[in-house]
Structures are given as C-alpha cells and as structure tokens.
Amino acid sequence: WAEVELLETTTDRALSTTLMITPNFGMHNPEAFMVFSDSLTGPLEGLKLEDTIQLVFFHPQWVFRDGGERQEAAANFARRSP
C-alpha cells in the first residue's frame, strides 16, 4: 500500500504511473491471478480511490470473464502480457 500512498501524496506531474511486476506469480494459473487482482482492487473501492487510481492487470493467458468460450477472441489480447 506504500505505492497507493505515494500516488496519493505526489503530484501527477511528478508521478502518475507505477508498475508492480510479478513474473512468477500465477503464471500458469490465471484464476489465482484474478483472485490476486480482485484483492488489490477491492480495497481501493472501500477507500473511495477507484476514481483516482486505476489498476490494470496483464496476464499471458488473460480471458475476459465472459470470453471463456472465445479464448482466442481479439478482445482478450488487449490485456495479455508477452
């Protein structure tokens, strides 16, 4: 949560983007990665920060929740990491 505090206390001009890279977490388990993603997004809503801090997640096997049957649909590639 240090990054959230840093983003909230620093001007946009000085800092507007931060990255959290987890190369070995959930690589072969997109469901676990989604649980992890939700665990980070949920508290921002509780703190009413979801309008000022946007979390975007990328995963090599990303599939939108409604896109399971369309695994290779073009929209799913928007959030896939290399």
mmCIF file of N, CA, C and O in Angstrom:
data_model
loop_
_atom_site.group_PDB
_atom_site.id
_atom_site.type_symbol
_atom_site.label_atom_id
_atom_site.label_comp_id
_atom_site.label_asym_id
_atom_site.label_seq_id
_atom_site.Cartn_x
_atom_site.Cartn_y
_atom_site.Cartn_z
ATOM 1 N N TRP A 1 0.799 -1.193 0.000
ATOM 2 C CA TRP A 1 0.000 0.000 0.000
ATOM 3 C C TRP A 1 0.846 1.263 0.000
ATOM 4 O O TRP A 1 0.315 2.357 -0.072
ATOM 5 N N ALA A 2 2.173 1.076 0.109
ATOM 6 C CA ALA A 2 3.065 2.229 0.053
ATOM 7 C C ALA A 2 2.934 2.937 -1.301
ATOM 8 O O ALA A 2 3.007 4.170 -1.366
ATOM 9 N N GLU A 3 2.723 2.191 -2.375
ATOM 10 C CA GLU A 3 2.570 2.804 -3.704
ATOM 11 C C GLU A 3 1.288 3.624 -3.789
ATOM 12 O O GLU A 3 1.262 4.683 -4.402
ATOM 13 N N VAL A 4 0.214 3.154 -3.173
ATOM 14 C CA VAL A 4 -1.041 3.903 -3.163
ATOM 15 C C VAL A 4 -0.830 5.225 -2.440
ATOM 16 O O VAL A 4 -1.221 6.288 -2.919
ATOM 17 N N GLU A 5 -0.181 5.166 -1.293
ATOM 18 C CA GLU A 5 0.090 6.393 -0.538
ATOM 19 C C GLU A 5 0.981 7.334 -1.334
ATOM 20 O O GLU A 5 0.742 8.543 -1.383
ATOM 21 N N LEU A 6 2.004 6.778 -1.985
ATOM 22 C CA LEU A 6 2.903 7.598 -2.797
ATOM 23 C C LEU A 6 2.138 8.277 -3.932
ATOM 24 O O LEU A 6 2.310 9.478 -4.176
ATOM 25 N N LEU A 7 1.270 7.541 -4.622
ATOM 26 C CA LEU A 7 0.485 8.124 -5.709
ATOM 27 C C LEU A 7 -0.468 9.209 -5.207
ATOM 28 O O LEU A 7 -0.698 10.207 -5.884
ATOM 29 N N GLU A 8 -1.024 9.005 -4.032
ATOM 30 C CA GLU A 8 -1.976 9.972 -3.481
ATOM 31 C C GLU A 8 -1.298 11.236 -2.953
ATOM 32 O O GLU A 8 -1.920 12.281 -2.880
ATOM 33 N N THR A 9 -0.038 11.146 -2.595
ATOM 34 C CA THR A 9 0.641 12.295 -1.997
ATOM 35 C C THR A 9 1.626 12.977 -2.949
ATOM 36 O O THR A 9 2.286 13.927 -2.558
ATOM 37 N N THR A 10 1.704 12.512 -4.171
ATOM 38 C CA THR A 10 2.623 13.074 -5.157
ATOM 39 C C THR A 10 1.815 13.679 -6.298
ATOM 40 O O THR A 10 0.789 13.139 -6.689
ATOM 41 N N THR A 11 2.272 14.790 -6.826
ATOM 42 C CA THR A 11 1.557 15.414 -7.940
ATOM 43 C C THR A 11 1.620 14.529 -9.178
ATOM 44 O O THR A 11 2.570 13.762 -9.357
ATOM 45 N N ASP A 12 0.617 14.662 -10.035
ATOM 46 C CA ASP A 12 0.597 13.893 -11.279
ATOM 47 C C ASP A 12 1.801 14.211 -12.162
ATOM 48 O O ASP A 12 2.300 13.350 -12.874
ATOM 49 N N ARG A 13 2.236 15.441 -12.084
ATOM 50 C CA ARG A 13 3.391 15.839 -12.898
ATOM 51 C C ARG A 13 4.663 15.108 -12.456
ATOM 52 O O ARG A 13 5.496 14.739 -13.263
ATOM 53 N N ALA A 14 4.807 14.879 -11.164
ATOM 54 C CA ALA A 14 5.991 14.205 -10.640
ATOM 55 C C ALA A 14 5.892 12.676 -10.768
ATOM 56 O O ALA A 14 6.889 11.995 -11.006
ATOM 57 N N LEU A 15 4.664 12.150 -10.622
ATOM 58 C CA LEU A 15 4.483 10.691 -10.662
ATOM 59 C C LEU A 15 3.032 10.400 -10.996
ATOM 60 O O LEU A 15 2.130 10.778 -10.259
ATOM 61 N N SER A 16 2.810 9.725 -12.115
ATOM 62 C CA SER A 16 1.426 9.396 -12.470
ATOM 63 C C SER A 16 1.231 7.911 -12.749
ATOM 64 O O SER A 16 0.099 7.457 -12.877
ATOM 65 N N THR A 17 2.319 7.173 -12.850
ATOM 66 C CA THR A 17 2.230 5.742 -13.151
ATOM 67 C C THR A 17 3.247 4.983 -12.319
ATOM 68 O O THR A 17 4.370 5.436 -12.135
ATOM 69 N N THR A 18 2.830 3.837 -11.843
ATOM 70 C CA THR A 18 3.748 2.959 -11.138
ATOM 71 C C THR A 18 3.456 1.527 -11.586
ATOM 72 O O THR A 18 2.333 1.216 -11.981
ATOM 73 N N LEU A 19 4.440 0.685 -11.570
ATOM 74 C CA LEU A 19 4.285 -0.696 -12.024
ATOM 75 C C LEU A 19 4.578 -1.673 -10.893
ATOM 76 O O LEU A 19 5.486 -1.457 -10.105
ATOM 77 N N MET A 20 3.815 -2.730 -10.879
ATOM 78 C CA MET A 20 4.084 -3.850 -9.985
ATOM 79 C C MET A 20 4.190 -5.081 -10.884
ATOM 80 O O MET A 20 3.213 -5.463 -11.540
ATOM 81 N N ILE A 21 5.353 -5.653 -10.936
ATOM 82 C CA ILE A 21 5.595 -6.788 -11.828
ATOM 83 C C ILE A 21 5.809 -8.031 -10.975
ATOM 84 O O ILE A 21 6.646 -8.033 -10.072
ATOM 85 N N THR A 22 5.032 -9.059 -11.266
ATOM 86 C CA THR A 22 5.125 -10.323 -10.517
ATOM 87 C C THR A 22 5.356 -11.457 -11.516
ATOM 88 O O THR A 22 4.435 -12.207 -11.846
ATOM 89 N N PRO A 23 6.579 -11.620 -12.009
ATOM 90 C CA PRO A 23 6.820 -12.577 -13.095
ATOM 91 C C PRO A 23 6.594 -14.046 -12.723
ATOM 92 O O PRO A 23 6.359 -14.859 -13.607
ATOM 93 N N ASN A 24 6.645 -14.384 -11.468
ATOM 94 C CA ASN A 24 6.493 -15.790 -11.093
ATOM 95 C C ASN A 24 5.192 -16.093 -10.369
ATOM 96 O O ASN A 24 4.984 -17.210 -9.925
ATOM 97 N N PHE A 25 4.318 -15.107 -10.262
ATOM 98 C CA PHE A 25 3.069 -15.328 -9.534
ATOM 99 C C PHE A 25 1.931 -15.597 -10.503
ATOM 100 O O PHE A 25 1.615 -14.770 -11.347
ATOM 101 N N GLY A 26 1.311 -16.740 -10.376
ATOM 102 C CA GLY A 26 0.130 -17.063 -11.165
ATOM 103 C C GLY A 26 0.373 -17.209 -12.647
ATOM 104 O O GLY A 26 -0.562 -17.126 -13.430
ATOM 105 N N MET A 27 1.612 -17.449 -13.038
ATOM 106 C CA MET A 27 1.942 -17.541 -14.460
ATOM 107 C C MET A 27 1.100 -18.599 -15.170
ATOM 108 O O MET A 27 0.629 -18.387 -16.275
ATOM 109 N N HIS A 28 0.902 -19.726 -14.523
ATOM 110 C CA HIS A 28 0.162 -20.823 -15.154
ATOM 111 C C HIS A 28 -1.211 -21.017 -14.538
ATOM 112 O O HIS A 28 -1.854 -22.030 -14.764
ATOM 113 N N ASN A 29 -1.643 -20.036 -13.747
ATOM 114 C CA ASN A 29 -2.936 -20.140 -13.089
ATOM 115 C C ASN A 29 -3.655 -18.796 -13.170
ATOM 116 O O ASN A 29 -3.615 -18.006 -12.224
ATOM 117 N N PRO A 30 -4.310 -18.529 -14.290
ATOM 118 C CA PRO A 30 -4.969 -17.239 -14.439
ATOM 119 C C PRO A 30 -6.068 -16.996 -13.404
ATOM 120 O O PRO A 30 -6.336 -15.857 -13.041
ATOM 121 N N GLU A 31 -6.688 -18.053 -12.899
ATOM 122 C CA GLU A 31 -7.727 -17.877 -11.888
ATOM 123 C C GLU A 31 -7.132 -17.317 -10.596
ATOM 124 O O GLU A 31 -7.702 -16.416 -9.977
ATOM 125 N N ALA A 32 -5.980 -17.843 -10.176
ATOM 126 C CA ALA A 32 -5.302 -17.326 -8.977
ATOM 127 C C ALA A 32 -4.884 -15.876 -9.192
ATOM 128 O O ALA A 32 -4.970 -15.052 -8.279
ATOM 129 N N PHE A 33 -4.459 -15.567 -10.399
ATOM 130 C CA PHE A 33 -4.076 -14.199 -10.724
ATOM 131 C C PHE A 33 -5.276 -13.265 -10.616
ATOM 132 O O PHE A 33 -5.162 -12.141 -10.132
ATOM 133 N N MET A 34 -6.460 -13.730 -11.037
ATOM 134 C CA MET A 34 -7.665 -12.915 -10.940
ATOM 135 C C MET A 34 -8.060 -12.676 -9.475
ATOM 136 O O MET A 34 -8.471 -11.575 -9.116
ATOM 137 N N VAL A 35 -7.911 -13.692 -8.636
ATOM 138 C CA VAL A 35 -8.194 -13.521 -7.211
ATOM 139 C C VAL A 35 -7.250 -12.473 -6.633
ATOM 140 O O VAL A 35 -7.655 -11.594 -5.874
ATOM 141 N N PHE A 36 -5.977 -12.562 -7.004
ATOM 142 C CA PHE A 36 -4.980 -11.583 -6.570
ATOM 143 C C PHE A 36 -5.371 -10.185 -7.046
ATOM 144 O O PHE A 36 -5.347 -9.220 -6.282
ATOM 145 N N SER A 37 -5.776 -10.066 -8.298
ATOM 146 C CA SER A 37 -6.187 -8.779 -8.864
ATOM 147 C C SER A 37 -7.364 -8.195 -8.101
ATOM 148 O O SER A 37 -7.377 -7.015 -7.755
ATOM 149 N N ASP A 38 -8.356 -9.032 -7.833
ATOM 150 C CA ASP A 38 -9.535 -8.573 -7.092
ATOM 151 C C ASP A 38 -9.178 -8.152 -5.671
ATOM 152 O O ASP A 38 -9.766 -7.226 -5.123
ATOM 153 N N SER A 39 -8.189 -8.842 -5.075
ATOM 154 C CA SER A 39 -7.792 -8.498 -3.701
ATOM 155 C C SER A 39 -7.125 -7.120 -3.640
ATOM 156 O O SER A 39 -7.103 -6.487 -2.592
ATOM 157 N N LEU A 40 -6.596 -6.660 -4.745
ATOM 158 C CA LEU A 40 -5.999 -5.324 -4.789
ATOM 159 C C LEU A 40 -7.025 -4.254 -5.164
ATOM 160 O O LEU A 40 -6.964 -3.128 -4.676
ATOM 161 N N THR A 41 -7.957 -4.605 -6.021
ATOM 162 C CA THR A 41 -8.961 -3.652 -6.485
ATOM 163 C C THR A 41 -10.009 -3.363 -5.416
ATOM 164 O O THR A 41 -10.422 -2.212 -5.238
ATOM 165 N N GLY A 42 -10.446 -4.379 -4.701
ATOM 166 C CA GLY A 42 -11.496 -4.231 -3.695
ATOM 167 C C GLY A 42 -11.233 -3.152 -2.663
ATOM 168 O O GLY A 42 -12.090 -2.290 -2.431
ATOM 169 N N PRO A 43 -10.072 -3.142 -2.028
ATOM 170 C CA PRO A 43 -9.801 -2.108 -1.020
ATOM 171 C C PRO A 43 -9.810 -0.682 -1.586
ATOM 172 O O PRO A 43 -10.175 0.253 -0.883
ATOM 173 N N LEU A 44 -9.427 -0.502 -2.836
ATOM 174 C CA LEU A 44 -9.476 0.842 -3.428
ATOM 175 C C LEU A 44 -10.910 1.354 -3.465
ATOM 176 O O LEU A 44 -11.160 2.538 -3.248
ATOM 177 N N GLU A 45 -11.848 0.455 -3.732
ATOM 178 C CA GLU A 45 -13.256 0.848 -3.742
ATOM 179 C C GLU A 45 -13.695 1.243 -2.335
ATOM 180 O O GLU A 45 -14.400 2.235 -2.157
ATOM 181 N N GLY A 46 -13.281 0.473 -1.330
ATOM 182 C CA GLY A 46 -13.626 0.776 0.049
ATOM 183 C C GLY A 46 -13.066 2.111 0.516
ATOM 184 O O GLY A 46 -13.671 2.797 1.336
ATOM 185 N N LEU A 47 -11.915 2.469 -0.015
ATOM 186 C CA LEU A 47 -11.282 3.742 0.333
ATOM 187 C C LEU A 47 -11.735 4.885 -0.582
ATOM 188 O O LEU A 47 -11.243 5.999 -0.475
ATOM 189 N N LYS A 48 -12.619 4.567 -1.498
ATOM 190 C CA LYS A 48 -13.142 5.536 -2.470
ATOM 191 C C LYS A 48 -12.025 6.138 -3.333
ATOM 192 O O LYS A 48 -12.032 7.327 -3.651
ATOM 193 N N LEU A 49 -11.082 5.284 -3.711
ATOM 194 C CA LEU A 49 -9.970 5.721 -4.550
ATOM 195 C C LEU A 49 -10.060 5.169 -5.968
ATOM 196 O O LEU A 49 -9.177 5.409 -6.782
ATOM 197 N N GLU A 50 -11.129 4.417 -6.268
ATOM 198 C CA GLU A 50 -11.214 3.779 -7.582
ATOM 199 C C GLU A 50 -11.332 4.788 -8.722
ATOM 200 O O GLU A 50 -11.040 4.463 -9.871
ATOM 201 N N ASP A 51 -11.734 6.024 -8.419
ATOM 202 C CA ASP A 51 -11.809 7.049 -9.458
ATOM 203 C C ASP A 51 -10.477 7.756 -9.691
ATOM 204 O O ASP A 51 -10.286 8.384 -10.725
ATOM 205 N N THR A 52 -9.571 7.679 -8.728
ATOM 206 C CA THR A 52 -8.280 8.364 -8.879
ATOM 207 C C THR A 52 -7.130 7.408 -9.155
ATOM 208 O O THR A 52 -6.117 7.821 -9.707
ATOM 209 N N ILE A 53 -7.277 6.158 -8.756
ATOM 210 C CA ILE A 53 -6.232 5.164 -9.007
ATOM 211 C C ILE A 53 -6.844 4.024 -9.800
ATOM 212 O O ILE A 53 -7.811 3.404 -9.378
ATOM 213 N N GLN A 54 -6.275 3.773 -10.958
ATOM 214 C CA GLN A 54 -6.773 2.708 -11.818
ATOM 215 C C GLN A 54 -5.737 1.599 -11.868
ATOM 216 O O GLN A 54 -4.583 1.830 -12.210
ATOM 217 N N LEU A 55 -6.166 0.404 -11.529
ATOM 218 C CA LEU A 55 -5.295 -0.759 -11.625
ATOM 219 C C LEU A 55 -5.615 -1.495 -12.922
ATOM 220 O O LEU A 55 -6.783 -1.724 -13.240
ATOM 221 N N VAL A 56 -4.589 -1.836 -13.655
ATOM 222 C CA VAL A 56 -4.753 -2.571 -14.903
ATOM 223 C C VAL A 56 -3.857 -3.794 -14.811
ATOM 224 O O VAL A 56 -2.666 -3.684 -14.497
ATOM 225 N N PHE A 57 -4.434 -4.945 -15.079
ATOM 226 C CA PHE A 57 -3.704 -6.197 -14.932
ATOM 227 C C PHE A 57 -3.485 -6.852 -16.289
ATOM 228 O O PHE A 57 -4.362 -6.834 -17.143
ATOM 229 N N PHE A 58 -2.300 -7.437 -16.441
ATOM 230 C CA PHE A 58 -1.953 -8.137 -17.669
ATOM 231 C C PHE A 58 -1.491 -9.542 -17.304
ATOM 232 O O PHE A 58 -0.767 -9.726 -16.320
ATOM 233 N N HIS A 59 -1.899 -10.523 -18.093
ATOM 234 C CA HIS A 59 -1.516 -11.917 -17.859
ATOM 235 C C HIS A 59 -1.428 -12.613 -19.217
ATOM 236 O O HIS A 59 -2.246 -12.355 -20.098
ATOM 237 N N PRO A 60 -0.443 -13.502 -19.399
ATOM 238 C CA PRO A 60 -0.281 -14.152 -20.707
ATOM 239 C C PRO A 60 -1.480 -14.981 -21.162
ATOM 240 O O PRO A 60 -1.663 -15.202 -22.343
ATOM 241 N N GLN A 61 -2.311 -15.419 -20.213
ATOM 242 C CA GLN A 61 -3.470 -16.244 -20.575
ATOM 243 C C GLN A 61 -4.784 -15.515 -20.291
ATOM 244 O O GLN A 61 -5.821 -16.127 -20.086
ATOM 245 N N TRP A 62 -4.755 -14.189 -20.309
ATOM 246 C CA TRP A 62 -5.932 -13.391 -19.967
ATOM 247 C C TRP A 62 -7.113 -13.733 -20.868
ATOM 248 O O TRP A 62 -6.993 -13.826 -22.079
ATOM 249 N N VAL A 63 -8.268 -13.915 -20.241
ATOM 250 C CA VAL A 63 -9.535 -14.085 -20.945
ATOM 251 C C VAL A 63 -10.569 -13.296 -20.162
ATOM 252 O O VAL A 63 -10.679 -13.462 -18.943
ATOM 253 N N PHE A 64 -11.317 -12.428 -20.837
ATOM 254 C CA PHE A 64 -12.382 -11.720 -20.145
ATOM 255 C C PHE A 64 -13.353 -12.725 -19.559
ATOM 256 O O PHE A 64 -13.556 -13.802 -20.117
ATOM 257 N N ARG A 65 -13.943 -12.404 -18.442
ATOM 258 C CA ARG A 65 -14.796 -13.349 -17.726
ATOM 259 C C ARG A 65 -15.889 -13.942 -18.599
ATOM 260 O O ARG A 65 -16.275 -15.078 -18.430
ATOM 261 N N ASP A 66 -16.382 -13.181 -19.548
ATOM 262 C CA ASP A 66 -17.422 -13.723 -20.416
ATOM 263 C C ASP A 66 -16.851 -14.318 -21.692
ATOM 264 O O ASP A 66 -17.584 -14.719 -22.571
ATOM 265 N N GLY A 67 -15.530 -14.412 -21.790
ATOM 266 C CA GLY A 67 -14.905 -14.860 -23.034
ATOM 267 C C GLY A 67 -14.312 -16.252 -22.985
ATOM 268 O O GLY A 67 -13.504 -16.611 -23.830
ATOM 269 N N GLY A 68 -14.706 -17.049 -21.999
ATOM 270 C CA GLY A 68 -14.147 -18.386 -21.865
ATOM 271 C C GLY A 68 -14.292 -19.250 -23.094
ATOM 272 O O GLY A 68 -13.375 -19.949 -23.498
ATOM 273 N N GLU A 69 -15.461 -19.182 -23.717
ATOM 274 C CA GLU A 69 -15.676 -19.997 -24.913
ATOM 275 C C GLU A 69 -15.025 -19.383 -26.143
ATOM 276 O O GLU A 69 -14.909 -20.006 -27.172
ATOM 277 N N ARG A 70 -14.600 -18.132 -26.010
ATOM 278 C CA ARG A 70 -13.946 -17.432 -27.125
ATOM 279 C C ARG A 70 -12.510 -17.095 -26.734
ATOM 280 O O ARG A 70 -12.083 -15.969 -26.822
ATOM 281 N N GLN A 71 -11.769 -18.065 -26.304
ATOM 282 C CA GLN A 71 -10.410 -17.877 -25.776
ATOM 283 C C GLN A 71 -9.525 -17.043 -26.699
ATOM 284 O O GLN A 71 -8.751 -16.232 -26.244
ATOM 285 N N GLU A 72 -9.651 -17.235 -27.977
ATOM 286 C CA GLU A 72 -8.781 -16.525 -28.924
ATOM 287 C C GLU A 72 -9.442 -15.285 -29.518
ATOM 288 O O GLU A 72 -8.969 -14.753 -30.510
ATOM 289 N N ALA A 73 -10.523 -14.816 -28.923
ATOM 290 C CA ALA A 73 -11.175 -13.597 -29.407
ATOM 291 C C ALA A 73 -10.202 -12.413 -29.298
ATOM 292 O O ALA A 73 -9.416 -12.318 -28.359
ATOM 293 N N ALA A 74 -10.258 -11.535 -30.263
ATOM 294 C CA ALA A 74 -9.316 -10.413 -30.331
ATOM 295 C C ALA A 74 -9.339 -9.561 -29.060
ATOM 296 O O ALA A 74 -8.293 -9.087 -28.611
ATOM 297 N N ALA A 75 -10.500 -9.374 -28.453
ATOM 298 C CA ALA A 75 -10.599 -8.530 -27.264
ATOM 299 C C ALA A 75 -9.746 -9.066 -26.105
ATOM 300 O O ALA A 75 -9.228 -8.289 -25.315
ATOM 301 N N ASN A 76 -9.580 -10.374 -26.021
ATOM 302 C CA ASN A 76 -8.795 -10.945 -24.933
ATOM 303 C C ASN A 76 -7.321 -10.567 -25.010
ATOM 304 O O ASN A 76 -6.637 -10.543 -23.999
ATOM 305 N N PHE A 77 -6.826 -10.241 -26.187
ATOM 306 C CA PHE A 77 -5.412 -9.916 -26.334
ATOM 307 C C PHE A 77 -5.068 -8.519 -25.822
ATOM 308 O O PHE A 77 -3.915 -8.182 -25.636
ATOM 309 N N ALA A 78 -6.078 -7.707 -25.548
ATOM 310 C CA ALA A 78 -5.840 -6.343 -25.050
ATOM 311 C C ALA A 78 -5.136 -6.347 -23.706
ATOM 312 O O ALA A 78 -4.430 -5.401 -23.386
ATOM 313 N N ARG A 79 -5.310 -7.391 -22.915
ATOM 314 C CA ARG A 79 -4.707 -7.428 -21.576
ATOM 315 C C ARG A 79 -3.769 -8.608 -21.403
ATOM 316 O O ARG A 79 -3.492 -9.025 -20.295
ATOM 317 N N ARG A 80 -3.275 -9.109 -22.485
ATOM 318 C CA ARG A 80 -2.309 -10.199 -22.378
ATOM 319 C C ARG A 80 -0.897 -9.628 -22.389
ATOM 320 O O ARG A 80 -0.574 -8.748 -23.157
ATOM 321 N N SER A 81 -0.101 -10.158 -21.516
ATOM 322 C CA SER A 81 1.297 -9.750 -21.486
ATOM 323 C C SER A 81 2.098 -10.710 -22.352
ATOM 324 O O SER A 81 1.651 -11.819 -22.629
ATOM 325 N N PRO A 82 3.266 -10.306 -22.754
ATOM 326 C CA PRO A 82 4.092 -11.205 -23.579
ATOM 327 C C PRO A 82 4.584 -12.407 -22.785
ATOM 328 O O PRO A 82 4.646 -12.406 -21.610
#
